[in-house]
Short mmCIF file of the C-alpha atoms (twelve columns), coordinates in Angstrom:
data_MODEL
# 
_entry.id   MODEL 
# 
loop_
_atom_site.group_PDB 
_atom_site.id 
_atom_site.type_symbol 
_atom_site.label_atom_id 
_atom_site.label_alt_id 
_atom_site.label_comp_id 
_atom_site.label_asym_id 
_atom_site.label_seq_id 
_atom_site.Cartn_x 
_atom_site.Cartn_y 
_atom_site.Cartn_z 
_atom_site.pdbx_PDB_model_num 
ATOM 1   C CA . ALA A 1   4.104  18.012  -26.369 1 
ATOM 2   C CA . ALA A 2   5.811  20.788  -23.980 1 
ATOM 3   C CA . ASP A 3   3.500  24.109  -22.809 1 
ATOM 4   C CA . PRO A 4   5.078  27.824  -23.993 1 
ATOM 5   C CA . GLY A 5   2.773  29.186  -20.800 1 
ATOM 6   C CA . LEU A 6   4.540  26.937  -18.215 1 
ATOM 7   C CA . PHE A 7   7.956  27.944  -19.902 1 
ATOM 8   C CA . GLU A 8   7.343  31.104  -20.258 1 
ATOM 9   C CA . GLU A 9   6.378  31.049  -16.053 1 
ATOM 10  C CA . GLN A 10  9.480  29.437  -15.898 1 
ATOM 11  C CA . ARG A 11  11.754 32.198  -17.581 1 
ATOM 12  C CA . ALA A 12  10.044 34.926  -15.647 1 
ATOM 13  C CA . ALA A 13  10.910 33.590  -11.804 1 
ATOM 14  C CA . GLU A 14  14.936 33.290  -13.042 1 
ATOM 15  C CA . HIS A 15  15.313 32.766  -8.735  1 
ATOM 16  C CA . MET A 16  13.395 30.477  -9.132  1 
ATOM 17  C CA . THR A 17  14.484 28.194  -12.184 1 
ATOM 18  C CA . SER A 18  15.387 25.418  -9.868  1 
ATOM 19  C CA . PRO A 19  12.939 24.472  -8.146  1 
ATOM 20  C CA . LEU A 20  10.376 24.817  -11.110 1 
ATOM 21  C CA . LEU A 21  11.911 22.997  -13.123 1 
ATOM 22  C CA . ILE A 22  12.211 20.104  -10.228 1 
ATOM 23  C CA . PHE A 23  8.069  20.264  -10.128 1 
ATOM 24  C CA . ALA A 24  7.178  21.034  -13.912 1 
ATOM 25  C CA . PHE A 25  10.113 18.135  -14.713 1 
ATOM 26  C CA . GLY A 26  9.185  15.874  -12.645 1 
ATOM 27  C CA . LEU A 27  13.498 15.897  -11.809 1 
ATOM 28  C CA . THR A 28  15.676 15.595  -9.119  1 
ATOM 29  C CA . THR A 29  19.328 16.224  -8.470  1 
ATOM 30  C CA . ASN A 30  22.101 13.050  -7.983  1 
ATOM 31  C CA . ARG A 31  24.953 13.489  -6.025  1 
ATOM 32  C CA . GLY A 32  26.703 15.004  -8.895  1 
ATOM 33  C CA . GLY A 33  24.402 17.735  -9.253  1 
ATOM 34  C CA . GLY A 34  23.029 16.515  -12.445 1 
ATOM 35  C CA . LEU A 35  19.144 16.189  -13.246 1 
ATOM 36  C CA . ILE A 36  17.423 12.973  -13.252 1 
ATOM 37  C CA . ARG A 37  13.573 11.514  -13.000 1 
ATOM 38  C CA . ALA A 38  11.968 11.697  -9.389  1 
ATOM 39  C CA . GLY A 39  10.869 8.668   -8.299  1 
ATOM 40  C CA . ARG A 40  6.382  8.481   -8.663  1 
ATOM 41  C CA . PRO A 41  3.751  6.149   -7.374  1 
ATOM 42  C CA . ALA A 42  4.183  2.698   -8.379  1 
ATOM 43  C CA . PRO A 43  1.911  -0.965  -8.387  1 
ATOM 44  C CA . VAL A 44  3.752  -3.407  -7.230  1 
ATOM 45  C CA . ALA A 45  5.326  -5.365  -9.953  1 
ATOM 46  C CA . SER A 46  5.758  -8.802  -10.649 1 
ATOM 47  C CA . ARG A 47  8.696  -11.050 -9.944  1 
ATOM 48  C CA . SER A 48  7.925  -12.875 -12.865 1 
ATOM 49  C CA . ARG A 49  11.820 -10.733 -14.665 1 
ATOM 50  C CA . SER A 50  14.980 -8.993  -13.796 1 
ATOM 51  C CA . SER A 51  16.660 -6.290  -14.531 1 
ATOM 52  C CA . ARG A 52  19.834 -5.407  -16.695 1 
ATOM 53  C CA . MET A 53  21.519 -2.179  -17.807 1 
ATOM 54  C CA . SER A 54  24.384 -3.076  -20.145 1 
ATOM 55  C CA . GLU A 55  27.042 -0.888  -20.220 1 
ATOM 56  C CA . ALA A 56  26.342 0.872   -23.117 1 
ATOM 57  C CA . ASP A 57  23.188 1.614   -21.612 1 
ATOM 58  C CA . GLU A 58  24.630 2.661   -18.225 1 
ATOM 59  C CA . LYS A 59  26.554 5.469   -20.591 1 
ATOM 60  C CA . ALA A 60  23.609 6.719   -22.057 1 
ATOM 61  C CA . VAL A 61  22.151 7.796   -19.754 1 
ATOM 62  C CA . GLY A 62  25.100 9.453   -17.630 1 
ATOM 63  C CA . LYS A 63  25.168 11.403  -21.243 1 
ATOM 64  C CA . LEU A 64  21.707 12.136  -21.526 1 
ATOM 65  C CA . GLU A 65  21.898 13.272  -17.349 1 
ATOM 66  C CA . GLN A 66  24.647 15.591  -18.876 1 
ATOM 67  C CA . GLU A 67  23.075 16.704  -21.953 1 
ATOM 68  C CA . LEU A 68  19.436 17.225  -19.820 1 
ATOM 69  C CA . SER A 69  21.846 19.577  -17.499 1 
ATOM 70  C CA . ALA A 70  23.055 21.970  -20.620 1 
ATOM 71  C CA . ALA A 71  19.862 21.677  -22.034 1 
ATOM 72  C CA . VAL A 72  17.812 23.646  -18.447 1 
ATOM 73  C CA . ALA A 73  20.699 24.959  -17.552 1 
ATOM 74  C CA . ALA A 74  19.935 27.313  -20.898 1 
ATOM 75  C CA . GLU A 75  16.624 27.291  -20.929 1 
ATOM 76  C CA . ASP A 76  15.828 25.367  -23.711 1 
ATOM 77  C CA . TYR A 77  12.884 23.960  -21.875 1 
ATOM 78  C CA . SER A 78  11.151 21.992  -25.278 1 
ATOM 79  C CA . GLN A 79  14.556 20.198  -25.971 1 
ATOM 80  C CA . ALA A 80  14.805 19.585  -22.205 1 
ATOM 81  C CA . ALA A 81  11.615 17.798  -22.152 1 
ATOM 82  C CA . ALA A 82  12.238 15.599  -25.005 1 
ATOM 83  C CA . LEU A 83  16.249 14.291  -22.882 1 
ATOM 84  C CA . ARG A 84  13.726 13.839  -20.042 1 
ATOM 85  C CA . ASP A 85  11.291 11.687  -21.749 1 
ATOM 86  C CA . ARG A 86  14.615 9.246   -23.247 1 
ATOM 87  C CA . LEU A 87  16.137 9.196   -20.110 1 
ATOM 88  C CA . ALA A 88  13.100 8.321   -18.132 1 
ATOM 89  C CA . ALA A 89  12.446 4.841   -20.766 1 
ATOM 90  C CA . LEU A 90  16.159 3.962   -20.447 1 
ATOM 91  C CA . GLN A 91  15.466 4.076   -16.486 1 
ATOM 92  C CA . MET A 92  12.053 2.484   -16.359 1 
ATOM 93  C CA . ASP A 93  13.544 -1.000  -17.047 1 
ATOM 94  C CA . SER A 94  15.968 -0.136  -13.590 1 
ATOM 95  C CA . GLU A 95  12.652 0.881   -11.825 1 
ATOM 96  C CA . TYR A 96  10.810 -2.543  -13.353 1 
ATOM 97  C CA . GLY A 97  14.179 -4.583  -11.608 1 
ATOM 98  C CA . ALA A 98  13.838 -2.624  -8.337  1 
ATOM 99  C CA . LEU A 99  10.404 -2.893  -7.791  1 
ATOM 100 C CA . SER A 100 10.324 -6.638  -8.629  1 
ATOM 101 C CA . ALA A 101 12.939 -7.566  -5.951  1 
ATOM 102 C CA . ASN A 102 10.749 -5.262  -3.619  1 
ATOM 103 C CA . SER A 103 7.855  -7.354  -4.182  1 
ATOM 104 C CA . GLU A 104 9.975  -10.671 -3.749  1 
ATOM 105 C CA . PHE A 105 11.098 -8.847  -0.271  1 
ATOM 106 C CA . TYR A 106 7.940  -8.203  1.475   1 
ATOM 107 C CA . ARG A 107 6.598  -12.372 -0.325  1 
ATOM 108 C CA . ALA A 108 9.195  -13.439 1.768   1 
ATOM 109 C CA . PHE A 109 9.231  -11.370 4.497   1 
ATOM 110 C CA . SER A 110 5.056  -12.887 4.600   1 
ATOM 111 C CA . GLU A 111 6.225  -16.267 4.364   1 
ATOM 112 C CA . ARG A 112 8.968  -16.237 6.473   1 
ATOM 113 C CA . ASP A 113 10.929 -17.753 4.000   1 
ATOM 114 C CA . VAL A 114 14.845 -17.505 5.406   1 
ATOM 115 C CA . GLU A 115 16.011 -18.854 1.424   1 
ATOM 116 C CA . ALA A 116 14.680 -16.266 -0.740  1 
ATOM 117 C CA . MET A 117 15.384 -13.879 1.930   1 
ATOM 118 C CA . ARG A 118 19.078 -14.718 1.399   1 
ATOM 119 C CA . ARG A 119 18.836 -14.532 -2.313  1 
ATOM 120 C CA . LEU A 120 17.490 -11.330 -2.121  1 
ATOM 121 C CA . TRP A 121 19.933 -9.557  -0.628  1 
ATOM 122 C CA . LEU A 122 23.711 -8.209  -1.459  1 
ATOM 123 C CA . PRO A 123 26.248 -10.443 -0.421  1 
ATOM 124 C CA . SER A 124 28.496 -7.684  1.025   1 
ATOM 125 C CA . GLU A 125 29.566 -6.622  4.988   1 
ATOM 126 C CA . SER A 126 28.659 -3.128  4.236   1 
ATOM 127 C CA . ILE A 127 25.000 -4.004  4.447   1 
ATOM 128 C CA . VAL A 128 22.910 -2.567  6.729   1 
ATOM 129 C CA . CYS A 129 19.293 -4.066  8.451   1 
ATOM 130 C CA . ALA A 130 17.573 -1.458  10.613  1 
ATOM 131 C CA . HIS A 131 14.782 -3.369  12.357  1 
ATOM 132 C CA . PRO A 132 12.242 -1.339  14.732  1 
ATOM 133 C CA . GLY A 133 13.504 -0.071  17.728  1 
ATOM 134 C CA . HIS A 134 16.864 -1.828  17.004  1 
ATOM 135 C CA . GLU A 135 20.234 -0.672  16.633  1 
ATOM 136 C CA . PRO A 136 21.797 -1.211  12.901  1 
ATOM 137 C CA . ILE A 137 22.845 -4.383  11.771  1 
ATOM 138 C CA . VAL A 138 25.768 -4.967  9.675   1 
ATOM 139 C CA . GLY A 139 27.145 -7.516  7.478   1 
ATOM 140 C CA . PHE A 140 25.372 -10.313 5.439   1 
ATOM 141 C CA . ASP A 141 25.777 -13.089 8.110   1 
ATOM 142 C CA . ALA A 142 23.783 -11.017 11.062  1 
ATOM 143 C CA . VAL A 143 21.477 -9.962  8.530   1 
ATOM 144 C CA . ILE A 144 20.208 -12.659 7.819   1 
ATOM 145 C CA . SER A 145 20.270 -14.093 11.064  1 
ATOM 146 C CA . SER A 146 18.284 -11.346 12.366  1 
ATOM 147 C CA . TRP A 147 15.593 -12.209 9.807   1 
ATOM 148 C CA . ARG A 148 16.036 -16.487 11.349  1 
ATOM 149 C CA . ASP A 149 14.968 -14.851 14.674  1 
ATOM 150 C CA . ILE A 150 12.340 -12.606 13.726  1 
ATOM 151 C CA . PHE A 151 10.858 -15.580 11.554  1 
ATOM 152 C CA . ARG A 152 11.202 -18.122 14.229  1 
ATOM 153 C CA . SER A 153 9.126  -15.406 16.275  1 
ATOM 154 C CA . ALA A 154 6.302  -14.775 14.367  1 
ATOM 155 C CA . PRO A 155 3.171  -15.351 15.699  1 
ATOM 156 C CA . ALA A 156 1.951  -19.661 15.379  1 
ATOM 157 C CA . GLY A 157 -0.348 -17.794 12.223  1 
ATOM 158 C CA . GLY A 158 2.203  -15.897 10.602  1 
ATOM 159 C CA . LEU A 159 2.195  -11.946 9.557   1 
ATOM 160 C CA . GLU A 160 1.014  -10.710 5.986   1 
ATOM 161 C CA . VAL A 161 3.345  -7.733  5.307   1 
ATOM 162 C CA . ALA A 162 2.345  -5.579  2.045   1 
ATOM 163 C CA . ALA A 163 3.707  -3.082  0.744   1 
ATOM 164 C CA . SER A 164 1.872  -0.556  0.314   1 
ATOM 165 C CA . SER A 165 2.346  3.883   -0.679  1 
ATOM 166 C CA . VAL A 166 5.462  2.308   -3.286  1 
ATOM 167 C CA . ARG A 167 7.782  4.826   -4.423  1 
ATOM 168 C CA . CYS A 168 10.830 4.034   -6.724  1 
ATOM 169 C CA . SER A 169 13.200 6.554   -8.038  1 
ATOM 170 C CA . THR A 170 16.875 5.413   -9.811  1 
ATOM 171 C CA . PRO A 171 19.651 8.236   -8.249  1 
ATOM 172 C CA . ALA A 172 22.364 6.560   -10.743 1 
ATOM 173 C CA . ALA A 173 22.553 3.791   -13.066 1 
ATOM 174 C CA . ASN A 174 22.961 0.903   -10.504 1 
ATOM 175 C CA . VAL A 175 20.999 2.097   -7.513  1 
ATOM 176 C CA . ALA A 176 17.463 2.524   -6.579  1 
ATOM 177 C CA . ARG A 177 15.382 4.256   -3.299  1 
ATOM 178 C CA . VAL A 178 11.459 2.736   -3.101  1 
ATOM 179 C CA . THR A 179 9.900  3.902   0.387   1 
ATOM 180 C CA . CYS A 180 7.040  2.287   1.417   1 
ATOM 181 C CA . ILE A 181 3.780  1.643   4.208   1 
ATOM 182 C CA . GLU A 182 4.328  -1.708  5.430   1 
ATOM 183 C CA . GLU A 183 0.908  -3.032  6.432   1 
ATOM 184 C CA . VAL A 184 1.314  -5.376  9.641   1 
ATOM 185 C CA . LYS A 185 -1.663 -8.250  9.646   1 
ATOM 186 C CA . PRO A 186 -2.957 -9.330  12.239  1 
ATOM 187 C CA . GLY A 187 -3.545 -5.958  13.573  1 
ATOM 188 C CA . GLU A 188 -3.368 -2.185  12.216  1 
ATOM 189 C CA . SER A 189 0.368  -2.025  12.373  1 
ATOM 190 C CA . LYS A 190 1.888  0.370   9.773   1 
ATOM 191 C CA . LEU A 191 5.096  1.171   9.184   1 
ATOM 192 C CA . VAL A 192 6.917  3.392   7.833   1 
ATOM 193 C CA . ALA A 193 10.134 1.786   5.114   1 
ATOM 194 C CA . THR A 194 13.333 2.466   3.433   1 
ATOM 195 C CA . ASN A 195 15.001 0.037   1.152   1 
ATOM 196 C CA . ILE A 196 18.081 0.145   -0.805  1 
ATOM 197 C CA . TYR A 197 18.645 -2.168  -3.623  1 
ATOM 198 C CA . GLU A 198 22.024 -2.655  -5.902  1 
ATOM 199 C CA . ARG A 199 22.198 -4.250  -9.236  1 
ATOM 200 C CA . HIS A 200 24.670 -7.316  -8.578  1 
ATOM 201 C CA . GLU A 201 27.336 -8.639  -11.151 1 
ATOM 202 C CA . ASP A 202 24.474 -11.216 -12.295 1 
ATOM 203 C CA . GLY A 203 21.919 -8.204  -13.207 1 
ATOM 204 C CA . SER A 204 19.744 -8.772  -10.051 1 
ATOM 205 C CA . TRP A 205 18.805 -6.500  -7.353  1 
ATOM 206 C CA . ARG A 206 19.295 -7.066  -4.352  1 
ATOM 207 C CA . MET A 207 19.004 -5.638  -1.019  1 
ATOM 208 C CA . SER A 208 21.576 -3.567  0.372   1 
ATOM 209 C CA . LEU A 209 19.230 -1.480  3.321   1 
ATOM 210 C CA . HIS A 210 16.144 -2.039  4.707   1 
ATOM 211 C CA . HIS A 211 15.112 0.873   7.556   1 
ATOM 212 C CA . ALA A 212 11.699 0.337   8.958   1 
ATOM 213 C CA . GLY A 213 10.274 2.441   12.157  1 
ATOM 214 C CA . PRO A 214 6.361  3.381   12.854  1 
ATOM 215 C CA . MET A 215 5.317  6.025   11.936  1 
ATOM 216 C CA . VAL A 216 3.923  8.830   14.098  1 
ATOM 217 C CA . GLY A 217 0.138  11.154  13.754  1 
# 
């Protein structure tokens, strides 16, 4: 149930309405200025299921985002909360699919599975991969070649790369952003990573950007 006290606090601070709503409702803005559900900590999902959002669902998400923005503008917070929950239910399957792909990415990384890595990346010349300390690599063939080189040069005992502090958000119906900490073993190395996934025409989630860099401090 909506918290009337929270809504009164929001009404009393009109100059801070947008930040308060973002905090209270767990919302963020998309590129068009609409309000959407923000990412939250999530466990690494299993790899047994892919995610497909129908065209009807995509239209429903867009319609709900517009209605949610209108409800917030009208200060109808009860309606906004209901719309937020409906929107969250539709977006949940997208987050699940993206997290499944993220889990598969780190499995392929740890097991030095080039073919799995090839299947995970979006077959496009616009994809980008930025390995720590290196310039960004652009294009499907170049990106996969870079992973092949990394796997060949890995220690004899291999590497285990696990993702922790995983957060996922879906700024658009067919795009997901995952951030995490990469924990590399053997050793105590930790990297900060951002992974962008896009829904492929076959309904699967494919990586279009990977960027990893060292943690400072």
